[in-house]
XYZ file of C-alpha atoms in Angstrom:
122
model
C 0.000 0.000 0.000
C 1.549 3.291 -1.115
C -1.168 5.706 0.027
C -3.055 6.268 3.243
C -6.332 8.179 3.341
C -7.630 9.619 6.587
C -9.830 12.325 8.043
C -13.262 10.837 7.561
C -15.924 10.757 10.222
C -19.459 11.611 11.147
C -20.470 15.187 10.446
C -23.749 17.041 10.411
C -25.155 18.477 7.197
C -23.555 21.818 6.482
C -20.353 20.870 8.256
C -16.839 20.524 6.883
C -14.133 17.915 6.771
C -10.580 17.801 5.540
C -9.442 14.485 4.167
C -5.761 13.665 3.897
C -3.877 11.441 1.514
C -0.357 10.676 2.643
C 2.367 8.453 1.339
C 2.394 5.271 3.364
C 5.752 4.207 2.024
C 8.988 6.108 2.555
C 10.329 7.444 -0.712
C 6.944 7.641 -2.413
C 6.746 11.318 -3.353
C 3.216 12.492 -4.019
C 4.408 15.562 -5.930
C 5.715 13.245 -8.639
C 2.236 11.840 -9.224
C -1.222 12.981 -10.133
C -3.319 12.461 -7.005
C -7.024 11.895 -7.390
C -9.928 11.369 -5.052
C -12.800 9.037 -5.734
C -15.760 8.136 -3.592
C -18.127 5.221 -3.366
C -21.514 5.668 -1.766
C -23.358 2.694 -0.275
C -24.745 0.541 -3.051
C -23.237 2.665 -5.819
C -20.211 2.556 -8.056
C -16.999 4.466 -7.603
C -17.247 8.120 -8.590
C -14.434 10.465 -9.586
C -14.286 13.579 -7.394
C -11.139 15.587 -8.010
C -7.497 15.473 -9.055
C -4.327 17.534 -8.647
C -1.640 17.225 -11.261
C 2.006 16.447 -10.626
C 3.676 19.158 -12.686
C 1.922 22.421 -11.986
C -0.570 21.331 -9.303
C -3.522 22.160 -11.507
C -6.756 21.011 -9.940
C -9.736 19.378 -11.595
C -13.173 18.732 -10.163
C -16.161 16.678 -11.113
C -19.313 18.735 -11.562
C -20.633 17.323 -8.298
C -17.564 18.654 -6.467
C -17.267 22.129 -7.918
C -17.803 24.912 -5.419
C -17.628 22.836 -2.227
C -14.498 20.732 -2.661
C -10.965 22.094 -2.657
C -7.855 20.067 -3.367
C -4.417 21.183 -2.208
C -0.947 19.739 -1.886
C 1.586 20.192 0.925
C 4.892 18.982 -0.447
C 6.693 19.494 2.849
C 4.332 17.000 4.462
C 4.058 14.845 1.343
C 0.299 15.030 1.744
C -2.661 15.999 -0.409
C -5.743 17.448 1.252
C -9.362 17.412 0.130
C -11.377 20.077 1.911
C -15.128 19.494 1.752
C -17.476 22.257 2.871
C -21.252 22.471 3.192
C -21.485 18.711 3.441
C -24.695 17.065 2.306
C -26.119 13.639 3.134
C -25.433 12.606 -0.468
C -21.716 13.130 0.192
C -21.813 10.071 2.445
C -19.325 7.617 0.973
C -15.980 5.960 1.365
C -13.401 8.337 -0.074
C -10.313 6.926 -1.744
C -7.171 8.646 -2.937
C -5.228 7.290 -5.867
C -1.942 8.062 -7.617
C -1.268 7.964 -11.325
C 0.730 9.625 -14.071
C -1.904 12.133 -15.206
C -5.230 13.398 -13.954
C -8.103 11.514 -15.469
C -11.629 10.725 -14.377
C -11.223 7.167 -15.653
C -7.622 6.431 -14.818
C -5.546 4.454 -14.865
C -4.273 4.929 -11.345
C -1.531 2.664 -10.175
C -1.823 3.079 -6.421
C -4.820 3.349 -4.131
C -5.329 4.179 -0.498
C -7.556 2.084 1.741
C -10.392 4.597 1.916
C -11.838 6.753 4.657
C -15.541 6.833 5.515
C -17.444 10.107 5.493
C -20.925 10.007 6.969
C -23.116 13.086 6.763
C -26.101 12.794 9.048
C -27.967 14.707 11.685
């Protein structure tokens, strides 16, 4: 396992969370990779959320993520963060980070984290 996702939890609608994707293996430099986030809601397929590129840190968002999701990279900590604001019940899902060569909604991504559960409920 090269990536470790964390930061999920139970949050009320309208709340915020910051998910982290860190390198689980020493020497695995996230800045050298495109880092994407996907999510999988209960009973549904995996959905692309966002991606940050390796070269210029350009960010890309699925339509469902625009306006409430923000992706950022901290190279000093070798970590990528996904900030989610104004959370809605439909954001409930397991969130996965993945690493690949380029940002793409369909991949391929070579490495995946184990997922972190976000539950939005009152």
